[in-house]
Amino acid sequence: MNTVEAGQGVLFTDPDPDKARQFFRTKNRKMIRKVMELKDAIEKFVHDGDYLAIGGFGANRTPMAACHEIVRQGRKNMGFAGHTATHDMEVLSAGEVYNRLDVAYVIGLEARGLSACSRKYVESGKVEVTEWTNYSLTARLKAAAMGVPFVPTRNVMGTDTFKESASKIVECPYTGKKVVLMPALYPDVSVIHVHECDVYGNARFKGIAVSDIDLANATKRLIITTERLVNHDEIARDPSSTRIPYFLVDAVCEVPFGAYPGTMPYEYFSDEVHLKEWLAVEKDPDEFKAFLQKNIFGCKDHEGYIAVNGGAKKMRDLRAKELLLSREV
Amino acid sequence: MNTVEAGQGVLFTDPDPDKARQFFRTKNRKMIRKVMELKDAIEKFVHDGDYLAIGGFGANRTPMAACHEIVRQGRKNMGFAGHTATHDMEVLSAGEVYNRLDVAYVIGLEARGLSACSRKYVESGKVEVTEWTNYSLTARLKAAAMGVPFVPTRNVMGTDTFKESASKIVECPYTGKKVVLMPALYPDVSVIHVHECDVYGNARFKGIAVSDIDLANATKRLIITTERLVNHDEIARDPSSTRIPYFLVDAVCEVPFGAYPGTMPYEYFSDEVHLKEWLAVEKDPDEFKAFLQKNIFGCKDHEGYIAVNGGAKKMRDLRAKELLLSREV
Amino acid sequence: MADFNTMELMISIAARELENGASVGVGTGAPCAAAMLAQKTASPDLVIMFEAGGIRPRLPEMPISVGDSRTFYKASMAGSMGDAMEACSRGFVDYTFLGGAQIDIYGNLNSTVIGDHKKPKVRFPGSGGANDFASFCWKMMVMTPQNTKRFVEKLDFLTTPGWLEGGNSRMESGLPEGTGPYKIITDMAIMDFEPESKRMRVISIHPGHSFENVQENCGFQLLKAGHIEQTAPPTDEELRLLREEIDPYRYVIGR
Amino acid sequence: MADFNTMELMISIAARELENGASVGVGTGAPCAAAMLAQKTASPDLVIMFEAGGIRPRLPEMPISVGDSRTFYKASMAGSMGDAMEACSRGFVDYTFLGGAQIDIYGNLNSTVIGDHKKPKVRFPGSGGANDFASFCWKMMVMTPQNTKRFVEKLDFLTTPGWLEGGNSRMESGLPEGTGPYKIITDMAIMDFEPESKRMRVISIHPGHSFENVQENCGFQLLKAGHIEQTAPPTDEELRLLREEIDPYRYVIGR
């Protein structure tokens, strides 16, 4: 396959499907109980140096409890998929968890503004960066999910985004047209937050899927955090609603409000006041240190984090906001 | 892109995504009412010479009412995607509707045996055949859905299935390994049967999706037949359950029992007695002619077909079978 | 004439470009406000898509995120990023509205870095879905304040494709045929692109501005259309909708 | 020793190959019966997948179709063909059981045509998912009655890959590494493949048969393992399960 042009970015993960197959061959196919504490799941499955991907989009259905625990446990030198990584990236940057970064969208929190902490860390020279786009990363996960080394797309051609990527332009043997080949991305470990999951890992969620189904298929190890556990009978009653089958999953952690301070569709809206507080305190290193102590290092777990930020009353308010209850007179 | 080896089969459809884009550009994006009689939908959207694909798998969630209507209206010279085409193929063969055939699985009715009619027609020399596999056709639809000219897979290499296909083997520029490129398949027209659809074409179904979501995305024109119409409010209440969004759809036809004599999950099981009758009568040309007159040409529509095969009582029995009601004591 | 700020002006002008029955891929902020305004004025059947998977929502308020619950409120489908982006890739999406830190004469955008990529002076978020939308949607539009820091001779980084190097270069690049930048809406003027050279060209100037003043706030030489229009200012109704219904908390129009 | 027919014999032997905790991609008929028997004997945790999208059902009875409702009854997931096939492609599926009209010395299968492809004497259904399963699953097995019409020197059409031309030819073809035919179960014997040449080799002979008799019913020269086992016949319990629980209407075992 003649390469017309090759991006010069670094490919942080191996796109070889045979190596991935060798790993997947060893995964347990039995439907065994995988329930554990989030702390134990992070200890067991998230290692220094691993390449990490996080489910959801921006601060929506994002496993924030897991991000906090990764920082709390002091993971370092990780690769990270910056696939519209917003508040998750902000937290991981505060812990300087990663040093290799695939960028689609990073640093920003969309309409909320930019994270001084994330920006400073990425500009520090400590992070190696390769450029992609949102769809490019989706396509890379799709290729991995399909068990092939690449899939073609028609974006990025002619741009510096391509030049700083690790993708390659080739000529299509059917049409003679140029296409870009996006190399498969097999993360070492990923975390996805869902509404409901059984003890074996059969998981379902509502609202947009973002790229989480391809991510679940592509990743070597997968931690599910779930708002609530449900009986397996409930899964078996309606298998059409299962989004992630158990055999992809390594750990199931029940973490109510696990996406807080982000949005969990149909459950609770994002805590915009608290997210603004994050953005504000990052500008002052001392203040930020104290803030992290209060919100991450000083908390035993996610329940502790929620307790210092308003607890049950706050969660009720965010639920009312999510459901637009104020409009019902 | 160097082609290591090229299949010598005929490619019946153009994989060029820019031509498909030109067509999709003209499709109406407005959420307009698309309800019509099946007869009118087939007249309007299924033309002689078109390339046709049919949703479902085997005789499961397959739009049999639409297949009957296509035969009743005497369509000819069509291309057809034989993607585990079983009873649908049997009906279309009876009408000698197609003369170009992409084969993954044809002629057979799985555990039920082989269709003498389909076999005779395919062996007649009137049909041009290219070979694929079930996953190859799924991948071809996926390529079209992605708006790219191909996707790679790792099947068929080294086989005659490849040689009689229109796929190409190339070397992956990332791994140096061989992969097969499956050319995008954009059918001219497709029919998919679902449980529920609103008047605009927002459709949902339960049970296995087979390749219907990629098919809905890949096809240029799409007819939905639905067990029942539902209010748009019901779709809007739960958009996570929408499998096919309205803008892909050209016609919405309410056809209760539209998959009969096949299975509709959670609704009715296949009519095995009637399917065996089909297989049996095909062996005698005169008997078969009379059978077709009774079941297709002599029926005004699907309701008429059901009436001559047991009507409401039969449908109740098939529902009981689908739900395994006999096991509840 | 009503009193209005430049954000209100740009959004109102942008909304008028979205004809009824078209589809548009938008992000948060001004593009989303423009699409909402279009729906409430001439284009009730405008179809809004969000890259994270929200397809044709009935937006109850401005979303904060391209993936928040509002982006699929009473939608036709809460799908995936693949569903949304592949619809764009197949040619189902007519418009997109983008922005950036820098824009050049061919409508190319930079939202990645200022300075060298390996050691940037300033790091920005990157493409996000902007490159994808600009590659796939038929007509790409940009809404941006205009000054010589933003409208530059040479981008520090070409994140998102416009007409690339002008002429036929975009078509030759391999990007989908028939796509490309359509209009640039600034706080001073509306620009399109001269069909042959694909260079930016002023076609309409907003109230209170002149061509000279537009050129002064641009780092490259602008072409002039044969006939330059005077942009119609926001109507009272447009302003009322923006201020009362679309953005009552002034998240966007208060910037 | 209980009385049994050759179908019951083959299914019982096949079931014993599926160890507990393995995953298997199956079609309808004998392969599905073997998987169900395995679940009811030594392998309660055997994971069954159907190519149309049914993943780990609790089969309430024998499915008639690879896509009928039974294939996702109380399943973990009623997914898509992509979901099922891509799991195979990623290496998640250990076994598959296939059949065919013809098989050759390297375990290649024909289920497409007898005669020339352009003008066949007999047309068969084609690959279906067989080529996919044989390409992707780690170990491909075949269950088939044995005679010289089926076990042929040269296939009329190579539908589904075995070891192709033997030796390293399968690995060189580009098919996933480490995959290939594992065992062939006939009504007379069990065969595997000699590791270097990849030629078919008899490793176990069923009660009432001899190597000579097996060779007589094969159109090519079979290798002989150093030690040839005597196949254990179906147990009473295996036969009871097959006849009473798995296939009471004798759809498969009555053939």
GROMACS .gro file of N, CA, C and O in nm, chain A residues 1-3 11 14-19 21 135 139 142 146-154 166-168 170-175 177 179 181-183 205-208 237-241 243 266, chain B residues 1-3 11 14-19 21 135 139 142 146-154 166-168 170-175 177 179 181-183 205-208 237-241 243 266:
model
  384
    1MET      N    1   0.085  -0.118   0.000
    1MET     CA    2   0.000   0.000   0.000
    1MET      C    3   0.089   0.124   0.000
    1MET      O    4   0.156   0.152   0.099
    2ASN      N    5   0.092   0.197  -0.109
    2ASN     CA    6   0.177   0.315  -0.120
    2ASN      C    7   0.124   0.428  -0.033
    2ASN      O    8   0.009   0.466  -0.045
    3THR      N    9   0.211   0.479   0.052
    3THR     CA   10   0.172   0.592   0.135
    3THR      C   11   0.201   0.720   0.058
    3THR      O   12   0.315   0.745   0.019
   11LEU      N   13   0.298   0.753   1.732
   11LEU     CA   14   0.188   0.660   1.759
   11LEU      C   15   0.218   0.596   1.894
   11LEU      O   16   0.314   0.522   1.908
   14ASP      N   17   0.023   0.034   1.987
   14ASP     CA   18   0.050  -0.056   1.874
   14ASP      C   19  -0.082  -0.091   1.805
   14ASP      O   20  -0.172  -0.146   1.868
   15PRO      N   21  -0.093  -0.064   1.673
   15PRO     CA   22  -0.219  -0.094   1.604
   15PRO      C   23  -0.228  -0.238   1.556
   15PRO      O   24  -0.325  -0.273   1.487
   16ASP      N   25  -0.132  -0.323   1.589
   16ASP     CA   26  -0.130  -0.460   1.536
   16ASP      C   27  -0.244  -0.543   1.597
   16ASP      O   28  -0.244  -0.571   1.717
   17PRO      N   29  -0.341  -0.585   1.515
   17PRO     CA   30  -0.455  -0.659   1.570
   17PRO      C   31  -0.416  -0.797   1.621
   17PRO      O   32  -0.483  -0.851   1.709
   18ASP      N   33  -0.307  -0.855   1.570
   18ASP     CA   34  -0.268  -0.988   1.619
   18ASP      C   35  -0.216  -0.981   1.763
   18ASP      O   36  -0.241  -1.071   1.842
   19LYS      N   37  -0.147  -0.872   1.796
   19LYS     CA   38  -0.102  -0.857   1.936
   19LYS      C   39  -0.222  -0.837   2.027
   19LYS      O   40  -0.229  -0.893   2.136
   21ARG      N   41  -0.521  -0.950   1.967
   21ARG     CA   42  -0.589  -1.081   1.974
   21ARG      C   43  -0.523  -1.172   2.077
   21ARG      O   44  -0.591  -1.242   2.151
  135TYR      N   45  -1.354   1.286   1.546
  135TYR     CA   46  -1.394   1.171   1.464
  135TYR      C   47  -1.274   1.079   1.437
  135TYR      O   48  -1.290   0.957   1.430
  139ALA      N   49  -1.281   0.689   1.497
  139ALA     CA   50  -1.247   0.593   1.391
  139ALA      C   51  -1.135   0.501   1.436
  139ALA      O   52  -1.136   0.381   1.406
  142LYS      N   53  -1.291   0.249   1.646
  142LYS     CA   54  -1.370   0.160   1.561
  142LYS      C   55  -1.280   0.055   1.495
  142LYS      O   56  -1.316  -0.063   1.489
  146MET      N   57  -1.307  -0.345   1.542
  146MET     CA   58  -1.323  -0.436   1.429
  146MET      C   59  -1.210  -0.537   1.419
  146MET      O   60  -1.215  -0.627   1.337
  147GLY      N   61  -1.106  -0.519   1.499
  147GLY     CA   62  -0.993  -0.609   1.492
  147GLY      C   63  -0.911  -0.594   1.364
  147GLY      O   64  -0.855  -0.690   1.313
  148VAL      N   65  -0.904  -0.472   1.314
  148VAL     CA   66  -0.822  -0.444   1.195
  148VAL      C   67  -0.724  -0.332   1.228
  148VAL      O   68  -0.745  -0.258   1.324
  149PRO      N   69  -0.614  -0.319   1.151
  149PRO     CA   70  -0.512  -0.221   1.191
  149PRO      C   71  -0.547  -0.075   1.159
  149PRO      O   72  -0.480   0.015   1.208
  150PHE      N   73  -0.651  -0.053   1.078
  150PHE     CA   74  -0.688   0.086   1.045
  150PHE      C   75  -0.830   0.088   0.990
  150PHE      O   76  -0.881  -0.015   0.946
  151VAL      N   77  -0.892   0.207   0.990
  151VAL     CA   78  -1.006   0.232   0.901
  151VAL      C   79  -0.981   0.364   0.829
  151VAL      O   80  -0.909   0.451   0.881
  152PRO      N   81  -1.037   0.379   0.710
  152PRO     CA   82  -1.017   0.503   0.636
  152PRO      C   83  -1.120   0.610   0.676
  152PRO      O   84  -1.232   0.577   0.715
  153THR      N   85  -1.080   0.735   0.664
  153THR     CA   86  -1.172   0.848   0.680
  153THR      C   87  -1.138   0.950   0.572
  153THR      O   88  -1.041   0.932   0.497
  154ARG      N   89  -1.217   1.056   0.565
  154ARG     CA   90  -1.194   1.159   0.463
  154ARG      C   91  -1.174   1.297   0.525
  154ARG      O   92  -1.196   1.398   0.459
  166ALA      N   93  -0.039   1.066   1.351
  166ALA     CA   94   0.036   0.948   1.305
  166ALA      C   95  -0.048   0.870   1.204
  166ALA      O   96  -0.044   0.749   1.199
  167SER      N   97  -0.129   0.945   1.126
  167SER     CA   98  -0.208   0.877   1.023
  167SER      C   99  -0.137   0.886   0.888
  167SER      O  100  -0.036   0.956   0.874
  168LYS      N  101  -0.189   0.812   0.791
  168LYS     CA  102  -0.123   0.807   0.660
  168LYS      C  103  -0.226   0.826   0.550
  168LYS      O  104  -0.336   0.771   0.558
  170VAL      N  105  -0.336   0.746   0.172
  170VAL     CA  106  -0.311   0.651   0.063
  170VAL      C  107  -0.414   0.676  -0.047
  170VAL      O  108  -0.510   0.750  -0.028
  171GLU      N  109  -0.393   0.611  -0.160
  171GLU     CA  110  -0.487   0.621  -0.270
  171GLU      C  111  -0.579   0.499  -0.267
  171GLU      O  112  -0.531   0.386  -0.260
  172CYS      N  113  -0.708   0.522  -0.273
  172CYS     CA  114  -0.806   0.413  -0.271
  172CYS      C  115  -0.796   0.332  -0.400
  172CYS      O  116  -0.803   0.389  -0.509
  173PRO      N  117  -0.780   0.200  -0.389
  173PRO     CA  118  -0.766   0.119  -0.511
  173PRO      C  119  -0.897   0.103  -0.589
  173PRO      O  120  -0.895   0.053  -0.700
  174TYR      N  121  -1.008   0.145  -0.533
  174TYR     CA  122  -1.135   0.137  -0.605
  174TYR      C  123  -1.166   0.264  -0.682
  174TYR      O  124  -1.221   0.260  -0.790
  175THR      N  125  -1.136   0.378  -0.619
  175THR     CA  126  -1.179   0.506  -0.677
  175THR      C  127  -1.062   0.593  -0.721
  175THR      O  128  -1.084   0.695  -0.787
  177LYS      N  129  -0.920   0.780  -0.531
  177LYS     CA  130  -0.922   0.899  -0.446
  177LYS      C  131  -0.835   0.882  -0.323
  177LYS      O  132  -0.814   0.769  -0.278
  179VAL      N  133  -0.759   0.880   0.065
  179VAL     CA  134  -0.825   0.864   0.195
  179VAL      C  135  -0.716   0.861   0.302
  179VAL      O  136  -0.599   0.835   0.271
  181LEU      N  137  -0.581   0.682   0.646
  181LEU     CA  138  -0.597   0.562   0.727
  181LEU      C  139  -0.571   0.596   0.874
  181LEU      O  140  -0.463   0.645   0.909
  182MET      N  141  -0.671   0.572   0.958
  182MET     CA  142  -0.658   0.599   1.101
  182MET      C  143  -0.617   0.469   1.171
  182MET      O  144  -0.690   0.371   1.165
  183PRO      N  145  -0.500   0.470   1.234
  183PRO     CA  146  -0.450   0.346   1.295
  183PRO      C  147  -0.532   0.305   1.418
  183PRO      O  148  -0.573   0.391   1.497
  205PHE      N  149  -2.683   0.206   2.941
  205PHE     CA  150  -2.694   0.348   2.974
  205PHE      C  151  -2.794   0.412   2.881
  205PHE      O  152  -2.834   0.353   2.779
  206LYS      N  153  -2.839   0.531   2.917
  206LYS     CA  154  -2.934   0.606   2.834
  206LYS      C  155  -2.869   0.735   2.785
  206LYS      O  156  -2.777   0.786   2.847
  207GLY      N  157  -2.926   0.788   2.676
  207GLY     CA  158  -2.869   0.910   2.620
  207GLY      C  159  -2.762   0.876   2.519
  207GLY      O  160  -2.745   0.760   2.480
  208ILE      N  161  -2.690   0.978   2.474
  208ILE     CA  162  -2.590   0.956   2.369
  208ILE      C  163  -2.483   0.854   2.411
  208ILE      O  164  -2.442   0.851   2.526
  237ARG      N  165  -3.400  -1.004   3.084
  237ARG     CA  166  -3.536  -0.971   3.042
  237ARG      C  167  -3.536  -0.885   2.917
  237ARG      O  168  -3.626  -0.892   2.834
  238ASP      N  169  -3.434  -0.801   2.902
  238ASP     CA  170  -3.431  -0.704   2.793
  238ASP      C  171  -3.290  -0.692   2.734
  238ASP      O  172  -3.227  -0.586   2.745
  239PRO      N  173  -3.241  -0.799   2.672
  239PRO     CA  174  -3.102  -0.795   2.622
  239PRO      C  175  -3.080  -0.696   2.509
  239PRO      O  176  -2.966  -0.663   2.476
  240SER      N  177  -3.190  -0.647   2.450
  240SER     CA  178  -3.175  -0.545   2.345
  240SER      C  179  -3.117  -0.415   2.402
  240SER      O  180  -3.064  -0.334   2.328
  241SER      N  181  -3.132  -0.394   2.532
  241SER     CA  182  -3.084  -0.269   2.593
  241SER      C  183  -2.941  -0.277   2.641
  241SER      O  184  -2.884  -0.175   2.681
  243ARG      N  185  -2.570  -0.242   2.634
  243ARG     CA  186  -2.478  -0.170   2.544
  243ARG      C  187  -2.338  -0.231   2.550
  243ARG      O  188  -2.263  -0.224   2.454
  266TYR      N  189  -3.068   1.209   3.263
  266TYR     CA  190  -3.189   1.161   3.331
  266TYR      C  191  -3.168   1.143   3.482
  266TYR      O  192  -3.260   1.100   3.552
  330MET      N  193  -0.201   0.290  -0.360
  330MET     CA  194  -0.219   0.171  -0.275
  330MET      C  195  -0.199   0.048  -0.363
  330MET      O  196  -0.279   0.020  -0.451
  331ASN      N  197  -0.091  -0.025  -0.342
  331ASN     CA  198  -0.062  -0.144  -0.423
  331ASN      C  199  -0.159  -0.257  -0.392
  331ASN      O  200  -0.173  -0.296  -0.277
  332THR      N  201  -0.221  -0.308  -0.494
  332THR     CA  202  -0.308  -0.422  -0.477
  332THR      C  203  -0.225  -0.549  -0.488
  332THR      O  204  -0.163  -0.573  -0.592
  340LEU      N  205  -1.839  -0.595  -0.947
  340LEU     CA  206  -1.891  -0.505  -0.845
  340LEU      C  207  -2.017  -0.441  -0.903
  340LEU      O  208  -2.010  -0.366  -0.999
  343ASP      N  209  -2.156   0.118  -0.728
  343ASP     CA  210  -2.042   0.210  -0.729
  343ASP      C  211  -2.003   0.245  -0.585
  343ASP      O  212  -2.084   0.296  -0.509
  344PRO      N  213  -1.878   0.217  -0.546
  344PRO     CA  214  -1.836   0.246  -0.408
  344PRO      C  215  -1.791   0.391  -0.386
  344PRO      O  216  -1.747   0.424  -0.276
  345ASP      N  217  -1.804   0.476  -0.486
  345ASP     CA  218  -1.753   0.613  -0.476
  345ASP      C  219  -1.838   0.695  -0.377
  345ASP      O  220  -1.956   0.722  -0.402
  346PRO      N  221  -1.780   0.736  -0.265
  346PRO     CA  222  -1.858   0.810  -0.165
  346PRO      C  223  -1.903   0.948  -0.213
  346PRO      O  224  -2.003   1.000  -0.164
  347ASP      N  225  -1.830   1.007  -0.307
  347ASP     CA  226  -1.871   1.140  -0.355
  347ASP      C  227  -1.999   1.133  -0.436
  347ASP      O  228  -2.083   1.223  -0.430
  348LYS      N  229  -2.016   1.023  -0.512
  348LYS     CA  230  -2.142   1.008  -0.585
  348LYS      C  231  -2.257   0.987  -0.487
  348LYS      O  232  -2.366   1.041  -0.505
  350ARG      N  233  -2.265   1.096  -0.184
  350ARG     CA  234  -2.287   1.226  -0.118
  350ARG      C  235  -2.375   1.317  -0.204
  350ARG      O  236  -2.461   1.388  -0.151
  464TYR      N  237  -2.009  -1.145   0.702
  464TYR     CA  238  -1.939  -1.030   0.758
  464TYR      C  239  -1.887  -0.937   0.649
  464TYR      O  240  -1.884  -0.816   0.667
  468ALA      N  241  -1.952  -0.548   0.646
  468ALA     CA  242  -1.842  -0.452   0.636
  468ALA      C  243  -1.863  -0.357   0.519
  468ALA      O  244  -1.836  -0.236   0.528
  471LYS      N  245  -2.104  -0.109   0.627
  471LYS     CA  246  -2.040  -0.021   0.725
  471LYS      C  247  -1.956   0.085   0.651
  471LYS      O  248  -1.958   0.203   0.688
  475MET      N  249  -2.013   0.485   0.671
  475MET     CA  250  -1.908   0.578   0.713
  475MET      C  251  -1.875   0.680   0.605
  475MET      O  252  -1.796   0.771   0.628
  476GLY      N  253  -1.929   0.662   0.486
  476GLY     CA  254  -1.899   0.755   0.378
  476GLY      C  255  -1.757   0.742   0.327
  476GLY      O  256  -1.695   0.840   0.285
  477VAL      N  257  -1.704   0.620   0.328
  477VAL     CA  258  -1.570   0.594   0.274
  477VAL      C  259  -1.581   0.483   0.169
  477VAL      O  260  -1.677   0.407   0.169
  478PRO      N  261  -1.482   0.472   0.080
  478PRO     CA  262  -1.496   0.374  -0.029
  478PRO      C  263  -1.473   0.229   0.010
  478PRO      O  264  -1.504   0.140  -0.067
  479PHE      N  265  -1.416   0.203   0.128
  479PHE     CA  266  -1.391   0.064   0.170
  479PHE      C  267  -1.366   0.062   0.320
  479PHE      O  268  -1.337   0.166   0.380
  480VAL      N  269  -1.378  -0.056   0.380
  480VAL     CA  270  -1.316  -0.082   0.511
  480VAL      C  271  -1.238  -0.213   0.499
  480VAL      O  272  -1.273  -0.300   0.419
  481PRO      N  273  -1.134  -0.227   0.581
  481PRO     CA  274  -1.056  -0.351   0.577
  481PRO      C  275  -1.116  -0.458   0.667
  481PRO      O  276  -1.180  -0.427   0.768
  482THR      N  277  -1.097  -0.584   0.630
  482THR     CA  278  -1.130  -0.697   0.715
  482THR      C  279  -1.015  -0.798   0.705
  482THR      O  280  -0.922  -0.778   0.626
  483ARG      N  281  -1.025  -0.906   0.783
  483ARG     CA  282  -0.918  -1.007   0.782
  483ARG      C  283  -0.972  -1.146   0.750
  483ARG      O  284  -0.912  -1.247   0.785
  495ALA      N  285  -1.537  -0.909  -0.537
  495ALA     CA  286  -1.476  -0.790  -0.598
  495ALA      C  287  -1.397  -0.713  -0.493
  495ALA      O  288  -1.391  -0.591  -0.496
  496SER      N  289  -1.337  -0.785  -0.400
  496SER     CA  290  -1.255  -0.718  -0.300
  496SER      C  291  -1.108  -0.726  -0.340
  496SER      O  292  -1.073  -0.793  -0.437
  497LYS      N  293  -1.026  -0.652  -0.268
  497LYS     CA  294  -0.884  -0.645  -0.303
  497LYS      C  295  -0.798  -0.664  -0.178
  497LYS      O  296  -0.831  -0.610  -0.072
  499VAL      N  297  -0.454  -0.581   0.011
  499VAL     CA  298  -0.343  -0.484   0.011
  499VAL      C  299  -0.258  -0.509   0.134
  499VAL      O  300  -0.296  -0.584   0.224
  500GLU      N  301  -0.143  -0.443   0.138
  500GLU     CA  302  -0.056  -0.454   0.254
  500GLU      C  303  -0.080  -0.333   0.344
  500GLU      O  304  -0.077  -0.220   0.298
  501CYS      N  305  -0.102  -0.358   0.472
  501CYS     CA  306  -0.127  -0.249   0.568
  501CYS      C  307   0.000  -0.167   0.587
  501CYS      O  308   0.106  -0.223   0.617
  502PRO      N  309  -0.008  -0.035   0.569
  502PRO     CA  310   0.114   0.047   0.582
  502PRO      C  311   0.161   0.062   0.727
  502PRO      O  312   0.270   0.112   0.751
  503TYR      N  313   0.081   0.019   0.824
  503TYR     CA  314   0.124   0.027   0.964
  503TYR      C  315   0.194  -0.100   1.010
  503TYR      O  316   0.291  -0.095   1.085
  504THR      N  317   0.142  -0.215   0.965
  504THR     CA  318   0.191  -0.343   1.019
  504THR      C  319   0.259  -0.429   0.914
  504THR      O  320   0.319  -0.530   0.949
  506LYS      N  321   0.109  -0.617   0.731
  506LYS     CA  322   0.026  -0.737   0.714
  506LYS      C  323  -0.075  -0.718   0.602
  506LYS      O  324  -0.116  -0.606   0.573
  508VAL      N  325  -0.439  -0.720   0.445
  508VAL     CA  326  -0.580  -0.706   0.482
  508VAL      C  327  -0.661  -0.702   0.351
  508VAL      O  328  -0.607  -0.673   0.245
  510LEU      N  329  -0.971  -0.526   0.145
  510LEU     CA  330  -1.054  -0.407   0.146
  510LEU      C  331  -1.191  -0.442   0.087
  510LEU      O  332  -1.202  -0.488  -0.026
  511MET      N  333  -1.297  -0.420   0.167
  511MET     CA  334  -1.433  -0.449   0.124
  511MET      C  335  -1.493  -0.319   0.069
  511MET      O  336  -1.505  -0.221   0.143
  512PRO      N  337  -1.530  -0.317  -0.059
  512PRO     CA  338  -1.580  -0.192  -0.120
  512PRO      C  339  -1.717  -0.155  -0.066
  512PRO      O  340  -1.802  -0.242  -0.043
  534PHE      N  341  -3.670  -0.095   1.706
  534PHE     CA  342  -3.703  -0.237   1.708
  534PHE      C  343  -3.633  -0.299   1.827
  534PHE      O  344  -3.544  -0.239   1.888
  535LYS      N  345  -3.677  -0.421   1.862
  535LYS     CA  346  -3.616  -0.495   1.972
  535LYS      C  347  -3.553  -0.623   1.919
  535LYS      O  348  -3.592  -0.673   1.814
  536GLY      N  349  -3.459  -0.675   1.995
  536GLY     CA  350  -3.389  -0.796   1.952
  536GLY      C  351  -3.267  -0.760   1.871
  536GLY      O  352  -3.227  -0.643   1.863
  537ILE      N  353  -3.206  -0.860   1.807
  537ILE     CA  354  -3.082  -0.838   1.733
  537ILE      C  355  -3.101  -0.735   1.620
  537ILE      O  356  -3.205  -0.731   1.555
  566ARG      N  357  -3.979   1.105   2.387
  566ARG     CA  358  -3.967   1.072   2.530
  566ARG      C  359  -3.843   0.987   2.555
  566ARG      O  360  -3.782   0.994   2.662
  567ASP      N  361  -3.805   0.905   2.459
  567ASP     CA  362  -3.697   0.810   2.479
  567ASP      C  363  -3.609   0.799   2.353
  567ASP      O  364  -3.603   0.696   2.289
  568PRO      N  365  -3.539   0.908   2.319
  568PRO     CA  366  -3.460   0.907   2.194
  568PRO      C  367  -3.344   0.808   2.197
  568PRO      O  368  -3.288   0.778   2.092
  569SER      N  369  -3.309   0.757   2.315
  569SER     CA  370  -3.203   0.657   2.324
  569SER      C  371  -3.243   0.528   2.254
  569SER      O  372  -3.158   0.448   2.216
  570SER      N  373  -3.374   0.505   2.240
  570SER     CA  374  -3.421   0.380   2.179
  570SER      C  375  -3.438   0.389   2.029
  570SER      O  376  -3.463   0.287   1.964
  572ARG      N  377  -3.350   0.360   1.666
  572ARG     CA  378  -3.242   0.290   1.597
  572ARG      C  379  -3.218   0.352   1.459
  572ARG      O  380  -3.108   0.348   1.406
  595TYR      N  381  -4.055  -1.105   2.007
  595TYR     CA  382  -4.149  -1.055   2.109
  595TYR      C  383  -4.291  -1.039   2.056
  595TYR      O  384  -4.380  -0.999   2.132
   0.00000   0.00000   0.00000
